[in-house]
Short mmCIF file of N, CA and C in Angstrom, two decimals:
data_model
loop_
_atom_site.label_atom_id
_atom_site.label_comp_id
_atom_site.label_asym_id
_atom_site.label_seq_id
_atom_site.Cartn_x
_atom_site.Cartn_y
_atom_site.Cartn_z
N MET A 215 66.95 267.83 217.88
CA MET A 215 65.79 268.61 218.09
C MET A 215 65.26 268.46 219.52
N THR A 216 65.52 267.35 220.10
CA THR A 216 65.09 267.10 221.46
C THR A 216 65.85 267.99 222.44
N SER A 217 67.13 268.18 222.18
CA SER A 217 67.92 269.01 223.09
C SER A 217 67.50 270.47 222.99
N THR A 218 67.12 270.92 221.81
CA THR A 218 66.67 272.29 221.65
C THR A 218 65.33 272.49 222.35
N ARG A 219 64.48 271.49 222.20
CA ARG A 219 63.17 271.57 222.83
C ARG A 219 63.29 271.51 224.34
N SER A 220 64.15 270.66 224.86
CA SER A 220 64.30 270.55 226.31
C SER A 220 64.98 271.79 226.90
N SER A 221 65.93 272.38 226.16
CA SER A 221 66.57 273.60 226.66
C SER A 221 65.57 274.76 226.65
N PHE A 222 64.72 274.84 225.62
CA PHE A 222 63.68 275.87 225.60
C PHE A 222 62.68 275.68 226.73
N LEU A 223 62.32 274.42 226.97
CA LEU A 223 61.38 274.11 228.05
C LEU A 223 61.98 274.45 229.41
N SER A 224 63.25 274.14 229.62
CA SER A 224 63.89 274.47 230.89
C SER A 224 64.03 275.99 231.05
N PHE A 225 64.32 276.69 229.94
CA PHE A 225 64.39 278.15 229.99
C PHE A 225 63.03 278.75 230.32
N ALA A 226 61.97 278.21 229.74
CA ALA A 226 60.61 278.70 230.00
C ALA A 226 60.21 278.45 231.45
N VAL A 227 60.56 277.29 231.98
CA VAL A 227 60.23 276.98 233.37
C VAL A 227 61.00 277.91 234.30
N ALA A 228 62.28 278.15 234.01
CA ALA A 228 63.07 279.05 234.85
C ALA A 228 62.52 280.48 234.78
N ALA A 229 62.15 280.92 233.59
CA ALA A 229 61.58 282.27 233.43
C ALA A 229 60.26 282.39 234.17
N LEU A 230 59.45 281.35 234.10
CA LEU A 230 58.18 281.35 234.82
C LEU A 230 58.39 281.38 236.33
N ALA A 231 59.37 280.63 236.81
CA ALA A 231 59.66 280.63 238.24
C ALA A 231 60.15 281.99 238.71
N ILE A 232 61.02 282.64 237.93
CA ILE A 232 61.53 283.97 238.30
C ILE A 232 60.40 285.00 238.26
N ALA A 233 59.54 284.91 237.24
CA ALA A 233 58.43 285.86 237.13
C ALA A 233 57.44 285.68 238.28
N SER A 234 57.14 284.45 238.63
CA SER A 234 56.20 284.22 239.73
C SER A 234 56.78 284.68 241.06
N THR A 235 58.11 284.51 241.24
CA THR A 235 58.75 284.99 242.45
C THR A 235 58.71 286.52 242.52
N ALA A 236 58.96 287.17 241.39
CA ALA A 236 58.91 288.63 241.35
C ALA A 236 57.50 289.15 241.62
N VAL A 237 56.52 288.49 241.04
CA VAL A 237 55.13 288.91 241.26
C VAL A 237 54.73 288.71 242.71
N THR A 238 55.11 287.59 243.28
CA THR A 238 54.79 287.31 244.68
C THR A 238 55.43 288.34 245.60
N PHE A 239 56.69 288.67 245.34
CA PHE A 239 57.39 289.67 246.15
C PHE A 239 56.72 291.04 246.02
N THR A 240 56.38 291.43 244.79
CA THR A 240 55.76 292.74 244.56
C THR A 240 54.38 292.81 245.20
N VAL A 241 53.60 291.77 245.04
CA VAL A 241 52.26 291.75 245.64
C VAL A 241 52.36 291.81 247.16
N GLY A 242 53.32 291.11 247.72
CA GLY A 242 53.51 291.16 249.17
C GLY A 242 53.87 292.55 249.66
N ARG A 243 54.76 293.23 248.94
CA ARG A 243 55.15 294.59 249.33
C ARG A 243 53.98 295.56 249.20
N VAL A 244 53.22 295.44 248.12
CA VAL A 244 52.07 296.32 247.92
C VAL A 244 51.02 296.06 248.99
N THR A 245 50.79 294.82 249.32
CA THR A 245 49.82 294.49 250.36
C THR A 245 50.26 295.05 251.70
N THR A 246 51.54 294.93 252.02
CA THR A 246 52.05 295.48 253.28
C THR A 246 51.89 296.99 253.31
N ALA A 247 52.20 297.67 252.20
CA ALA A 247 52.08 299.12 252.13
C ALA A 247 50.63 299.55 252.27
N CYS A 248 49.73 298.86 251.62
CA CYS A 248 48.30 299.20 251.72
C CYS A 248 47.77 298.97 253.12
N THR A 249 48.19 297.89 253.75
CA THR A 249 47.76 297.62 255.11
C THR A 249 48.26 298.69 256.07
N TYR A 250 49.51 299.10 255.91
CA TYR A 250 50.07 300.15 256.76
C TYR A 250 49.34 301.47 256.54
N ALA A 251 49.07 301.82 255.28
CA ALA A 251 48.35 303.07 254.98
C ALA A 251 46.94 303.03 255.57
N PHE A 252 46.28 301.89 255.49
CA PHE A 252 44.94 301.77 256.07
C PHE A 252 44.98 301.94 257.58
N ARG A 253 45.97 301.33 258.24
CA ARG A 253 46.08 301.46 259.70
C ARG A 253 46.36 302.90 260.11
N VAL A 254 47.24 303.58 259.37
CA VAL A 254 47.54 304.97 259.69
C VAL A 254 46.30 305.83 259.52
N ALA A 255 45.56 305.62 258.45
CA ALA A 255 44.35 306.41 258.20
C ALA A 255 43.30 306.16 259.27
N THR A 256 43.09 304.91 259.64
CA THR A 256 42.07 304.64 260.66
C THR A 256 42.51 305.16 262.02
N ASP A 257 43.80 305.05 262.36
CA ASP A 257 44.27 305.61 263.62
C ASP A 257 44.11 307.13 263.65
N PHE A 258 44.40 307.78 262.52
CA PHE A 258 44.24 309.24 262.45
C PHE A 258 42.79 309.63 262.61
N LEU A 259 41.91 308.94 261.93
CA LEU A 259 40.49 309.29 262.01
C LEU A 259 39.91 309.03 263.40
N THR A 260 40.28 307.92 264.02
CA THR A 260 39.75 307.66 265.35
C THR A 260 40.29 308.65 266.37
N SER A 261 41.57 309.04 266.23
CA SER A 261 42.10 310.03 267.17
C SER A 261 41.50 311.41 266.92
N ALA A 262 41.23 311.75 265.65
CA ALA A 262 40.60 313.04 265.36
C ALA A 262 39.18 313.09 265.90
N VAL A 263 38.44 312.03 265.74
CA VAL A 263 37.08 311.99 266.27
C VAL A 263 37.10 312.07 267.79
N ALA A 264 38.02 311.36 268.41
CA ALA A 264 38.12 311.40 269.87
C ALA A 264 38.54 312.77 270.35
N LYS A 265 39.43 313.43 269.63
CA LYS A 265 39.90 314.75 270.05
C LYS A 265 38.79 315.78 269.96
N PHE A 266 37.98 315.72 268.90
CA PHE A 266 36.90 316.69 268.76
C PHE A 266 35.71 316.35 269.65
N ALA A 267 35.56 315.12 270.04
CA ALA A 267 34.45 314.73 270.92
C ALA A 267 34.80 314.97 272.39
N GLU A 268 36.07 315.08 272.71
CA GLU A 268 36.50 315.19 274.10
C GLU A 268 36.08 316.48 274.80
N PRO A 269 36.21 317.69 274.19
CA PRO A 269 35.87 318.90 274.95
C PRO A 269 34.42 318.96 275.43
N VAL A 270 33.51 318.37 274.70
CA VAL A 270 32.12 318.37 275.12
C VAL A 270 31.95 317.54 276.39
N LEU A 271 32.65 316.44 276.46
CA LEU A 271 32.50 315.54 277.59
C LEU A 271 33.43 315.87 278.75
N ARG A 272 34.41 316.75 278.53
CA ARG A 272 35.42 317.00 279.54
C ARG A 272 34.81 317.62 280.80
N LEU A 273 33.95 318.62 280.66
CA LEU A 273 33.34 319.26 281.84
C LEU A 273 32.28 318.36 282.47
N ALA A 274 31.64 317.53 281.69
CA ALA A 274 30.62 316.65 282.25
C ALA A 274 31.26 315.62 283.19
N ARG A 275 32.52 315.27 282.93
CA ARG A 275 33.20 314.32 283.80
C ARG A 275 33.77 314.99 285.04
N ARG A 276 33.81 316.32 285.05
CA ARG A 276 34.36 317.07 286.19
C ARG A 276 33.27 317.98 286.75
N PRO A 277 32.42 317.49 287.62
CA PRO A 277 31.29 318.29 288.10
C PRO A 277 31.73 319.49 288.95
N VAL A 278 32.87 319.40 289.64
CA VAL A 278 33.32 320.53 290.48
C VAL A 278 33.68 321.71 289.60
N GLU A 279 34.40 321.47 288.52
CA GLU A 279 34.77 322.56 287.62
C GLU A 279 33.55 323.14 286.93
N LEU A 280 32.59 322.31 286.60
CA LEU A 280 31.36 322.80 285.98
C LEU A 280 30.59 323.68 286.96
N GLN A 281 30.54 323.28 288.22
CA GLN A 281 29.85 324.07 289.24
C GLN A 281 30.57 325.40 289.45
N GLN A 282 31.89 325.40 289.48
CA GLN A 282 32.64 326.64 289.65
C GLN A 282 32.43 327.58 288.46
N ALA A 283 32.37 327.01 287.26
CA ALA A 283 32.14 327.84 286.07
C ALA A 283 30.75 328.47 286.10
N CYS A 284 29.78 327.72 286.53
CA CYS A 284 28.41 328.26 286.63
C CYS A 284 28.34 329.34 287.69
N ALA A 285 29.02 329.15 288.82
CA ALA A 285 29.02 330.16 289.89
C ALA A 285 29.69 331.45 289.41
N TYR A 286 30.78 331.33 288.66
CA TYR A 286 31.46 332.50 288.12
C TYR A 286 30.55 333.25 287.14
N ALA A 287 29.85 332.51 286.28
CA ALA A 287 28.95 333.15 285.33
C ALA A 287 27.81 333.86 286.06
N LEU A 288 27.32 333.28 287.13
CA LEU A 288 26.25 333.93 287.90
C LEU A 288 26.75 335.20 288.58
N THR A 289 27.98 335.19 289.11
CA THR A 289 28.50 336.41 289.74
C THR A 289 28.69 337.51 288.70
N LEU A 290 29.08 337.15 287.48
CA LEU A 290 29.18 338.17 286.43
C LEU A 290 27.81 338.72 286.06
N ALA A 291 26.81 337.86 286.05
CA ALA A 291 25.46 338.30 285.68
C ALA A 291 24.85 339.18 286.76
N LYS A 292 25.13 338.92 288.04
CA LYS A 292 24.55 339.68 289.15
C LYS A 292 25.30 340.97 289.46
N ARG A 293 26.48 341.15 288.90
CA ARG A 293 27.31 342.30 289.23
C ARG A 293 26.63 343.59 288.80
N GLU A 294 26.74 344.62 289.66
CA GLU A 294 26.17 345.93 289.32
C GLU A 294 27.15 346.68 288.43
N ARG A 295 26.59 347.22 287.38
CA ARG A 295 27.41 347.98 286.46
C ARG A 295 27.09 349.46 286.61
N PRO A 296 28.11 350.32 286.43
CA PRO A 296 27.84 351.76 286.58
C PRO A 296 26.91 352.28 285.48
N ARG A 297 26.11 353.23 285.85
CA ARG A 297 25.17 353.83 284.91
C ARG A 297 25.88 354.99 284.21
N VAL A 298 25.95 354.92 282.91
CA VAL A 298 26.64 355.96 282.14
C VAL A 298 25.66 357.08 281.83
N THR A 299 26.04 358.29 282.23
CA THR A 299 25.20 359.47 281.97
C THR A 299 25.92 360.35 280.95
N PRO A 300 25.20 361.28 280.34
CA PRO A 300 25.85 362.15 279.34
C PRO A 300 26.96 363.01 279.93
N GLY A 301 26.93 363.32 281.20
CA GLY A 301 27.97 364.14 281.80
C GLY A 301 29.21 363.36 282.20
N TRP A 302 29.17 362.06 282.12
CA TRP A 302 30.30 361.23 282.54
C TRP A 302 31.31 361.17 281.42
N ARG A 303 32.59 361.31 281.78
CA ARG A 303 33.65 361.24 280.77
C ARG A 303 34.74 360.27 281.22
N MET A 304 35.44 359.71 280.24
CA MET A 304 36.52 358.78 280.55
C MET A 304 37.73 359.51 281.09
N CYS A 305 38.06 360.66 280.55
CA CYS A 305 39.26 361.37 280.94
C CYS A 305 38.87 362.63 281.70
N PRO A 306 39.23 362.72 282.98
CA PRO A 306 38.80 363.88 283.76
C PRO A 306 39.51 365.17 283.34
N SER A 307 40.62 365.08 282.65
CA SER A 307 41.36 366.30 282.29
C SER A 307 40.77 367.01 281.08
N ALA A 308 39.88 366.40 280.37
CA ALA A 308 39.32 367.01 279.15
C ALA A 308 38.28 368.04 279.44
#
């Protein structure tokens, strides 16, 4: 009876060791996958926020381009436009 009990005990210890190794391996893989997914998500969100925040600040960092854009808008605003009268037509052949 002692040999049966000791063989059962050794089998139980071996099964417990294999199960704990499998659990440790699985938990390690899941932890690695979750960590990688979290890093990818945070990198994506930070790059998306930076990309959408950039156009607002892009002209503020370049004062020459901002000044040129303002000058162009002023020339468009000051430009004289032709006065359209009822006798004016687009096609002179009509």
